[in-house]
Amino acid sequence: MSWDELAPDGVYPIAGANALFLEPCRMISSAYAHYFALPHRYYSRSFFLRHHDHSADNPQTQLPQKKRKRKRKKPIHNHSNPKELLAEQRHQGIRQFILDAHQAFLAIPEVSDLLKSLEDLVHKSKGSSDCEEIHDTGTDMVDFVKLSYVWQSPFYDITLFGVQGSSLRSTAPISTFPLFKSTVENNLHKESIGICAGTTVILPEKSRFLMSDFADTWRTLASHLGNDYNFILIDPPWENKSVHRHAPYSTLPNKYLLSLPLKDLANHQGALIGLWVTNREKLWTFVEKELFPAWGVNLQAIWYWLKVKSDGQMITELDISHHKPYECLLLGYMLPHHKKDSSQVPPPKVPPDKQVLISIPGDHSRKPPLASLLSAYVPGHDQMRGLELFARDLHPGCTSWGNEPLRFQQTQYFSKR
Ligand code: SAM
């Protein structure tokens, strides 16, 4: 049984558990008529870096191993440190729940088919062509953050083209925008192509983005992006030792998040807010005691993203104290701005608490796409109008802001259908 037969949209509900098994490439691809997200690009870390080294199975190719004493990671419970104690209590509160969800996942009759078909897809996609030939703009991916620092950055533009029919030739240019510090919109009801800074990007239908640094735009975000969002997803570059060490992106002091003008961005009838947090207790205390009160957000539910390897096992042991195999999404509501709005808006359908999302992770810190899973819970009568802050990709009908929202939109991540 393949994903096509079992879960063509990439979302597989796990029977008997409050859990879903996600295939993010399928979820992303469902937003595009002409392209699909390349699995080998999405899962480059999971399937290739950490992939089993088969040469180790062959005694002839085995090199003599220097015996190294490996420091065993032990489940440290430093009860003398009150923060560690609180973190441990929090973990103990949900660990059985996560274990049960994982057990239910491994017990799906088709689990090995699903994992195997994913592995086949990843390896097959490695051999397939990607989209470079649409525009001959080179094969290197662009680092937009670095590009934004060069003195010429105000002169960079992005020109949008429509995509024509099955030949995927682009049409005449639709419009040109400054690449940085300007809101760029694909207002077509189909994807368009953008040419910028020597690379080609794909913009989903009705998507918008603003590529700028927090320092330059935090005061003016709402004037750039509007004030009508009923869903705001935030994945901040939290200060974190591991992020410093591997430095995939720069971090922001947590306190700066207090200045995010969330109330100005949210619809006056209220908004569903999703905030990704790491497992550090200091951060949870900051969010619960300072950040959510400052933003006016009431916490309603917590979802757990459990990261598994290509064989379905958790990426690390569950009880290692500083490196859990799960991350948390806090979901809360920003209430309507005025009392009279509250009486007109029906109370939203609240997301279920302790939902577990299971998937094989992609690039460092890349989260599975959530808009389709959360659209049922936005307040008000209307469709989801989504905004993602600190985004690295775009979604149909949504607005993305950050210093690199085009990162995963480069054509190297896609192939033609
Ligand atoms: N949600 C994203 C995903 O799934 O791929 C990951 C977001 S990552 C945790 C944080 C992002 O914030 C990175 O893209 C980083 O470059 C960006 N960032 C860091 N400092 C920033 C700043 N001062 N202004 C805007 N964006 C910033």
Coordinates of C-alpha atoms and ligand atoms in Angstrom, one line a residue:
M1 CA 0.0 0.0 0.0
S2 CA 1.4 3.4 -0.9
W3 CA 0.8 6.9 0.3
D4 CA -1.4 7.5 -2.9
E5 CA -3.8 4.8 -1.7
L6 CA -3.6 5.5 2.0
A7 CA -3.2 9.3 2.4
P8 CA -2.8 11.1 -0.8
D9 CA -2.9 14.5 1.0
G10 CA 0.0 13.4 3.2
V11 CA -2.0 13.2 6.5
Y12 CA -2.6 9.8 7.9
P13 CA -4.8 9.7 11.1
I14 CA -3.5 7.1 13.5
A15 CA -6.4 5.0 14.8
G16 CA -6.8 4.8 18.6
A17 CA -4.5 7.8 19.3
N18 CA -4.8 11.5 19.1
A19 CA -2.1 11.5 16.5
L20 CA -1.4 12.0 12.8
F21 CA 1.4 10.7 10.7
L22 CA 2.4 13.4 8.3
E23 CA 4.3 13.4 5.0
P24 CA 5.2 17.0 4.5
C25 CA 6.2 16.8 0.8
R26 CA 2.7 15.6 -0.1
M27 CA 1.2 18.3 2.0
I28 CA 3.3 21.0 0.3
S29 CA 2.8 19.5 -3.2
S30 CA -1.0 19.7 -2.8
A31 CA -0.7 23.5 -3.0
Y32 CA 0.8 23.4 -6.5
A33 CA -0.8 22.6 -9.9
H34 CA 2.4 22.3 -11.8
Y35 CA 5.1 21.3 -9.3
F36 CA 5.7 18.9 -6.5
A37 CA 8.2 19.2 -3.6
L38 CA 11.2 17.0 -4.2
P39 CA 11.4 14.4 -1.4
H40 CA 15.2 14.1 -1.6
R41 CA 15.5 17.8 -1.1
Y42 CA 13.0 17.9 1.8
Y43 CA 14.5 14.9 3.6
S44 CA 18.1 15.6 2.8
R45 CA 19.2 15.4 6.4
S46 CA 17.1 12.5 7.4
F47 CA 17.7 10.1 4.6
F48 CA 21.2 11.0 3.5
L49 CA 23.2 12.4 6.3
R50 CA 22.0 10.0 9.0
H51 CA 21.3 7.2 6.6
H52 CA 22.7 3.9 7.4
D53 CA 26.2 3.4 6.1
H54 CA 26.0 0.1 4.2
S55 CA 29.8 -0.1 3.8
A56 CA 29.9 -0.8 7.5
D57 CA 28.1 -4.1 6.8
N58 CA 30.8 -5.3 4.5
P59 CA 33.9 -6.5 6.5
Q60 CA 36.1 -5.9 3.4
T61 CA 35.3 -2.2 3.3
Q62 CA 35.4 -1.7 7.1
L63 CA 38.3 0.4 8.3
P64 CA 39.8 -0.5 11.7
Q65 CA 37.9 1.5 14.2
K66 CA 39.7 3.5 16.8
K67 CA 38.1 2.5 20.1
R68 CA 36.6 5.7 21.4
K69 CA 35.1 5.9 24.8
R70 CA 31.8 7.5 24.0
K71 CA 30.2 9.5 26.7
R72 CA 26.8 8.0 27.1
K73 CA 24.0 10.5 27.1
K74 CA 22.2 9.7 30.3
P75 CA 18.8 10.8 31.4
I76 CA 20.1 13.4 33.8
H77 CA 17.6 14.6 36.3
N78 CA 19.3 17.3 38.2
H79 CA 16.6 17.8 40.9
S80 CA 18.8 20.4 42.6
N81 CA 18.1 22.8 39.7
P82 CA 14.5 24.0 40.0
K83 CA 14.3 24.8 36.3
E84 CA 15.4 21.2 35.4
L85 CA 13.0 19.9 37.9
L86 CA 10.1 21.8 36.4
A87 CA 11.2 20.7 32.9
E88 CA 11.3 17.1 34.0
Q89 CA 7.8 17.4 35.6
R90 CA 6.5 18.8 32.3
H91 CA 8.1 16.0 30.4
Q92 CA 6.8 13.3 32.8
G93 CA 3.3 14.8 32.3
I94 CA 3.2 14.0 28.7
R95 CA 5.8 11.2 28.1
Q96 CA 3.3 8.4 28.4
F97 CA 1.0 10.2 26.0
I98 CA 3.8 10.5 23.5
L99 CA 4.9 6.9 24.0
D100 CA 1.3 5.7 23.4
A101 CA 1.0 7.8 20.2
H102 CA 4.3 6.3 19.0
Q103 CA 3.2 2.8 19.9
A104 CA -0.1 3.3 18.0
F105 CA 1.9 4.6 15.0
L106 CA 4.2 1.6 15.0
A107 CA 1.1 -0.6 15.2
I108 CA -0.5 0.7 12.1
P109 CA -0.8 -2.3 9.8
E110 CA 0.6 -0.4 6.9
V111 CA 3.4 1.4 8.7
S112 CA 6.2 -0.4 7.0
D113 CA 4.6 0.1 3.6
L114 CA 4.3 3.8 4.3
L115 CA 7.9 4.2 5.5
K116 CA 9.2 2.0 2.6
S117 CA 7.2 3.9 0.0
L118 CA 8.6 7.1 1.4
E119 CA 12.1 5.8 1.2
D120 CA 11.6 4.7 -2.4
L121 CA 10.2 8.2 -3.2
V122 CA 13.2 9.9 -1.7
H123 CA 15.6 7.8 -3.7
K124 CA 13.6 8.0 -6.9
S125 CA 13.3 11.8 -6.6
K126 CA 17.1 12.1 -6.4
G127 CA 17.3 10.9 -9.9
S128 CA 14.6 13.1 -11.3
S129 CA 15.2 16.5 -12.9
D130 CA 14.3 19.6 -11.0
C131 CA 13.1 22.9 -12.4
E132 CA 16.2 24.7 -13.4
E133 CA 15.5 24.6 -17.1
I134 CA 12.4 26.8 -16.7
H135 CA 14.7 29.8 -16.4
D136 CA 18.4 29.6 -17.0
T137 CA 19.4 31.3 -13.7
G138 CA 22.1 28.9 -12.5
T139 CA 22.0 26.0 -10.1
D140 CA 23.3 27.5 -6.9
M141 CA 20.8 28.3 -4.1
V142 CA 20.8 31.9 -2.9
D143 CA 21.4 32.8 0.8
F144 CA 18.9 35.6 1.1
V145 CA 20.0 36.6 4.5
K146 CA 23.6 37.2 3.3
L147 CA 22.3 39.0 0.2
S148 CA 20.3 41.4 2.3
Y149 CA 23.5 42.7 3.9
V150 CA 25.3 43.7 0.7
W151 CA 25.2 47.4 -0.1
Q152 CA 23.4 46.6 -3.4
S153 CA 20.4 45.0 -1.7
P154 CA 18.0 47.9 -2.2
F155 CA 18.5 47.5 -5.9
Y156 CA 17.5 43.8 -6.1
D157 CA 14.2 43.2 -7.7
I158 CA 11.9 40.2 -8.2
T159 CA 10.0 39.8 -11.4
L160 CA 6.9 37.5 -11.4
F161 CA 5.9 35.5 -14.4
G162 CA 2.8 33.3 -14.8
V163 CA 3.2 29.6 -15.7
Q164 CA 1.6 28.6 -19.0
G165 CA 0.0 25.2 -19.5
S166 CA 1.7 21.9 -19.3
S167 CA 4.8 23.0 -21.2
L168 CA 5.6 25.1 -18.1
R169 CA 6.9 28.0 -20.2
S170 CA 6.6 31.3 -18.4
T171 CA 4.4 34.1 -19.7
A172 CA 5.4 37.7 -20.2
P173 CA 6.3 39.3 -16.9
I174 CA 3.4 40.1 -14.6
S175 CA 5.0 42.6 -12.3
T176 CA 8.3 43.6 -10.6
F177 CA 8.8 44.5 -6.9
P178 CA 11.8 45.4 -4.8
L179 CA 13.0 42.1 -3.3
F180 CA 13.7 43.3 0.2
K181 CA 11.6 45.4 2.6
S182 CA 8.6 45.4 0.2
T183 CA 5.4 43.3 0.2
V184 CA 5.4 41.0 -2.9
E185 CA 2.2 39.3 -4.0
N186 CA 1.3 36.6 -6.4
N187 CA -2.3 37.6 -6.9
L188 CA -3.0 34.9 -9.5
H189 CA -5.2 31.9 -8.7
K190 CA -2.3 29.7 -9.7
E191 CA 1.4 29.6 -8.9
S192 CA 3.8 32.0 -10.5
I193 CA 7.5 32.1 -11.0
G194 CA 9.8 34.8 -9.6
I195 CA 13.2 35.6 -10.9
C196 CA 15.5 37.3 -8.4
A197 CA 19.1 37.6 -7.6
G198 CA 20.2 34.9 -10.0
T199 CA 17.7 32.3 -8.7
T200 CA 14.2 31.2 -9.6
V201 CA 11.5 30.8 -6.9
I202 CA 8.0 29.5 -7.1
L203 CA 5.1 31.4 -5.5
P204 CA 2.0 29.5 -4.6
E205 CA -1.4 30.9 -5.6
K206 CA -2.5 34.1 -3.8
S207 CA 0.7 34.1 -1.6
R208 CA 2.5 37.1 -0.3
F209 CA 5.8 37.7 1.4
L210 CA 7.9 40.4 3.0
M211 CA 11.6 39.7 3.3
S212 CA 13.1 42.0 5.9
D213 CA 15.0 42.0 9.2
F214 CA 13.1 42.3 12.5
A215 CA 15.2 45.3 13.4
D216 CA 14.1 47.2 10.3
T217 CA 10.4 46.3 10.3
W218 CA 9.0 45.4 13.7
R219 CA 7.3 48.8 14.0
T220 CA 5.8 48.7 10.5
L221 CA 4.9 45.1 10.1
A222 CA 1.1 45.8 10.2
S223 CA 1.4 48.6 7.7
H224 CA 3.3 46.3 5.3
L225 CA 1.2 43.2 5.9
G226 CA -2.2 44.3 6.9
N227 CA -4.3 43.7 10.1
D228 CA -6.7 41.1 9.1
Y229 CA -5.2 37.7 10.0
N230 CA -7.2 35.1 11.9
F231 CA -4.3 32.7 12.1
I232 CA -0.8 33.7 13.0
L233 CA 2.0 31.1 13.2
I234 CA 5.3 32.1 14.8
D235 CA 8.5 30.1 14.8
P236 CA 11.0 32.5 16.4
P237 CA 14.8 32.1 16.2
W238 CA 14.9 31.5 20.0
E239 CA 18.3 31.8 21.7
N240 CA 19.5 28.3 22.0
K241 CA 22.9 26.7 22.5
S242 CA 22.5 24.2 19.7
V243 CA 21.5 26.9 17.2
H244 CA 24.6 28.9 18.2
R245 CA 26.8 25.8 17.7
H246 CA 25.5 24.8 14.3
A247 CA 24.5 28.4 13.4
P248 CA 22.0 27.7 10.6
Y249 CA 20.5 31.1 11.3
S250 CA 21.0 34.0 13.7
T251 CA 18.9 34.1 16.9
L252 CA 17.0 36.9 18.6
P253 CA 17.0 37.8 22.3
N254 CA 13.7 36.4 23.6
K255 CA 12.6 39.8 25.0
Y256 CA 12.5 41.2 21.5
L257 CA 9.5 39.1 20.8
L258 CA 7.5 41.2 23.2
S259 CA 7.7 44.0 20.6
L260 CA 6.1 41.9 17.8
P261 CA 2.9 43.9 17.0
L262 CA 0.6 40.8 17.1
K263 CA -2.5 42.8 18.2
D264 CA -2.1 45.1 15.2
L265 CA -1.8 42.2 12.8
A266 CA -4.7 40.1 14.1
N267 CA -8.3 40.5 12.9
H268 CA -10.5 42.5 15.2
Q269 CA -12.7 39.4 15.7
G270 CA -9.7 37.5 17.2
A271 CA -7.1 35.1 15.9
L272 CA -5.7 31.7 16.5
I273 CA -2.1 32.0 17.4
G274 CA 0.4 29.1 17.1
L275 CA 3.9 29.5 18.7
W276 CA 6.6 26.9 18.3
V277 CA 8.7 26.5 21.5
T278 CA 11.8 24.5 22.4
N279 CA 11.8 22.4 25.6
R280 CA 13.8 24.8 27.7
E281 CA 12.0 25.6 30.9
K282 CA 13.3 29.2 30.9
L283 CA 11.5 29.7 27.6
W284 CA 8.2 28.2 28.8
T285 CA 8.2 30.5 31.8
F286 CA 8.9 33.5 29.6
V287 CA 6.1 32.6 27.2
E288 CA 3.5 31.8 29.9
K289 CA 4.4 34.6 32.2
E290 CA 5.4 37.4 29.9
L291 CA 4.9 36.8 26.1
F292 CA 1.4 35.4 25.9
P293 CA 0.0 38.0 28.5
A294 CA 1.8 40.8 26.5
W295 CA 0.2 39.6 23.3
G296 CA -3.2 39.0 24.9
V297 CA -3.1 35.3 24.0
N298 CA -4.9 32.6 26.1
L299 CA -3.3 29.2 25.8
Q300 CA -5.8 26.5 24.7
A301 CA -3.9 23.5 23.6
I302 CA -0.5 22.0 23.1
W303 CA 0.5 19.9 20.1
Y304 CA 3.6 17.8 20.0
W305 CA 5.7 17.2 16.9
L306 CA 7.4 13.8 17.4
K307 CA 10.4 13.4 15.1
V308 CA 11.0 9.9 13.8
K309 CA 13.8 8.3 11.7
S310 CA 13.1 6.6 8.4
D311 CA 12.6 3.3 10.3
G312 CA 9.9 4.9 12.4
Q313 CA 11.9 5.0 15.6
M314 CA 12.2 8.3 17.6
I315 CA 15.2 10.4 16.5
T316 CA 16.6 10.3 20.1
E317 CA 15.7 8.5 23.3
L318 CA 12.6 10.0 24.8
D319 CA 14.1 10.7 28.2
I320 CA 17.4 12.4 27.4
S321 CA 17.2 15.6 29.4
H322 CA 18.5 18.2 26.9
H323 CA 17.6 16.7 23.6
K324 CA 14.0 15.5 23.3
P325 CA 12.7 13.9 20.1
Y326 CA 9.7 16.2 20.2
E327 CA 9.0 20.0 19.9
C328 CA 5.9 21.8 21.1
L329 CA 3.4 24.0 19.4
L330 CA 1.4 26.2 21.8
L331 CA -2.0 27.1 20.4
G332 CA -4.0 30.0 21.9
Y333 CA -6.5 32.6 21.0
M334 CA -6.2 36.3 20.8
L335 CA -9.6 37.6 21.9
P336 CA -11.6 40.1 19.8
H337 CA -10.4 43.7 20.1
H338 CA -13.8 45.0 21.3
K339 CA -16.5 43.6 23.5
K340 CA -19.1 44.1 20.9
D341 CA -17.1 41.9 18.5
S342 CA -17.1 39.1 21.0
S343 CA -20.9 39.0 21.0
Q344 CA -21.0 38.8 17.1
V345 CA -18.4 36.1 16.7
P346 CA -19.4 32.5 17.5
P347 CA -16.8 30.9 19.9
P348 CA -14.2 29.1 17.8
K349 CA -13.9 25.3 17.7
V350 CA -10.9 24.8 19.9
P351 CA -8.1 22.5 18.7
P352 CA -7.8 19.3 20.6
D353 CA -5.2 19.3 23.3
K354 CA -2.2 17.0 23.2
Q355 CA -2.4 16.1 19.5
V356 CA 0.8 14.4 18.4
L357 CA 2.1 15.0 14.9
I358 CA 4.6 12.4 13.8
S359 CA 6.9 12.9 10.8
I360 CA 10.4 12.4 9.5
P361 CA 12.1 15.8 9.9
G362 CA 13.5 17.8 6.9
D363 CA 16.1 20.6 7.0
H364 CA 17.2 21.9 10.4
S365 CA 14.3 23.4 12.3
R366 CA 11.9 23.0 9.3
K367 CA 8.4 22.4 10.7
P368 CA 5.7 20.4 9.0
P369 CA 3.1 22.6 7.2
L370 CA 0.2 23.2 9.5
A371 CA -2.3 25.5 7.8
S372 CA -4.5 22.7 6.5
L373 CA -4.6 21.0 9.9
L374 CA -5.5 24.2 11.8
S375 CA -7.9 25.9 9.3
A376 CA -11.0 24.4 11.2
Y377 CA -10.0 26.3 14.4
V378 CA -9.7 29.9 13.2
P379 CA -12.2 32.3 14.8
G380 CA -14.9 34.1 12.9
H381 CA -17.0 33.1 9.9
D382 CA -14.4 33.4 7.3
Q383 CA -11.8 31.3 5.7
M384 CA -8.3 31.2 7.2
R385 CA -6.3 34.3 6.5
G386 CA -2.9 33.1 7.6
L387 CA 0.3 34.9 8.5
E388 CA 3.6 33.1 9.2
L389 CA 6.3 35.0 11.1
F390 CA 9.9 34.0 10.8
A391 CA 8.9 31.9 7.8
R392 CA 11.2 30.2 5.3
D393 CA 8.6 29.2 2.8
L394 CA 5.3 30.4 1.3
H395 CA 1.8 28.9 1.4
P396 CA -1.3 29.4 -0.8
G397 CA -3.5 32.3 0.4
C398 CA -1.0 33.1 3.2
T399 CA 1.5 35.8 3.9
S400 CA 5.0 35.0 5.0
W401 CA 7.5 37.3 6.8
G402 CA 11.1 36.8 7.9
N403 CA 14.6 37.4 6.6
E404 CA 14.5 34.4 4.3
P405 CA 10.9 33.5 3.4
L406 CA 12.0 32.4 -0.1
R407 CA 14.6 30.0 1.1
F408 CA 12.6 26.8 0.4
Q409 CA 10.7 28.3 -2.6
Q410 CA 13.8 28.0 -4.8
T411 CA 13.2 25.7 -7.8
Q412 CA 15.9 23.3 -6.6
Y413 CA 13.3 22.1 -4.0
F414 CA 10.7 21.3 -6.7
S415 CA 10.2 19.3 -9.8
K416 CA 7.6 19.6 -12.6
R417 CA 4.6 17.4 -12.4
Ligands
SAM1 N1 9.4 27.9 10.6 C1 10.6 27.8 9.8 C2 10.6 26.6 9.0 O1 9.7 25.7 9.2 O2 11.4 26.4 8.1 C3 11.8 27.9 10.6 C4 12.0 29.3 11.2 S1 13.6 29.4 12.0 C5 13.2 28.7 13.6 C6 13.7 31.1 12.4 C7 13.9 32.0 11.2 O3 14.0 33.3 11.7 C8 15.1 31.7 10.3 O4 14.8 31.7 9.0 C9 16.0 32.9 10.6 O5 16.8 33.3 9.5 C10 14.9 34.0 10.9 N2 15.5 35.2 11.6 C11 16.5 35.2 12.5 N3 16.8 36.5 12.9 C12 15.9 37.2 12.2 C13 15.6 38.6 12.2 N4 16.4 39.5 13.0 N5 14.6 39.1 11.4 C14 13.9 38.3 10.7 N6 14.1 36.9 10.6 C15 15.0 36.4 11.4

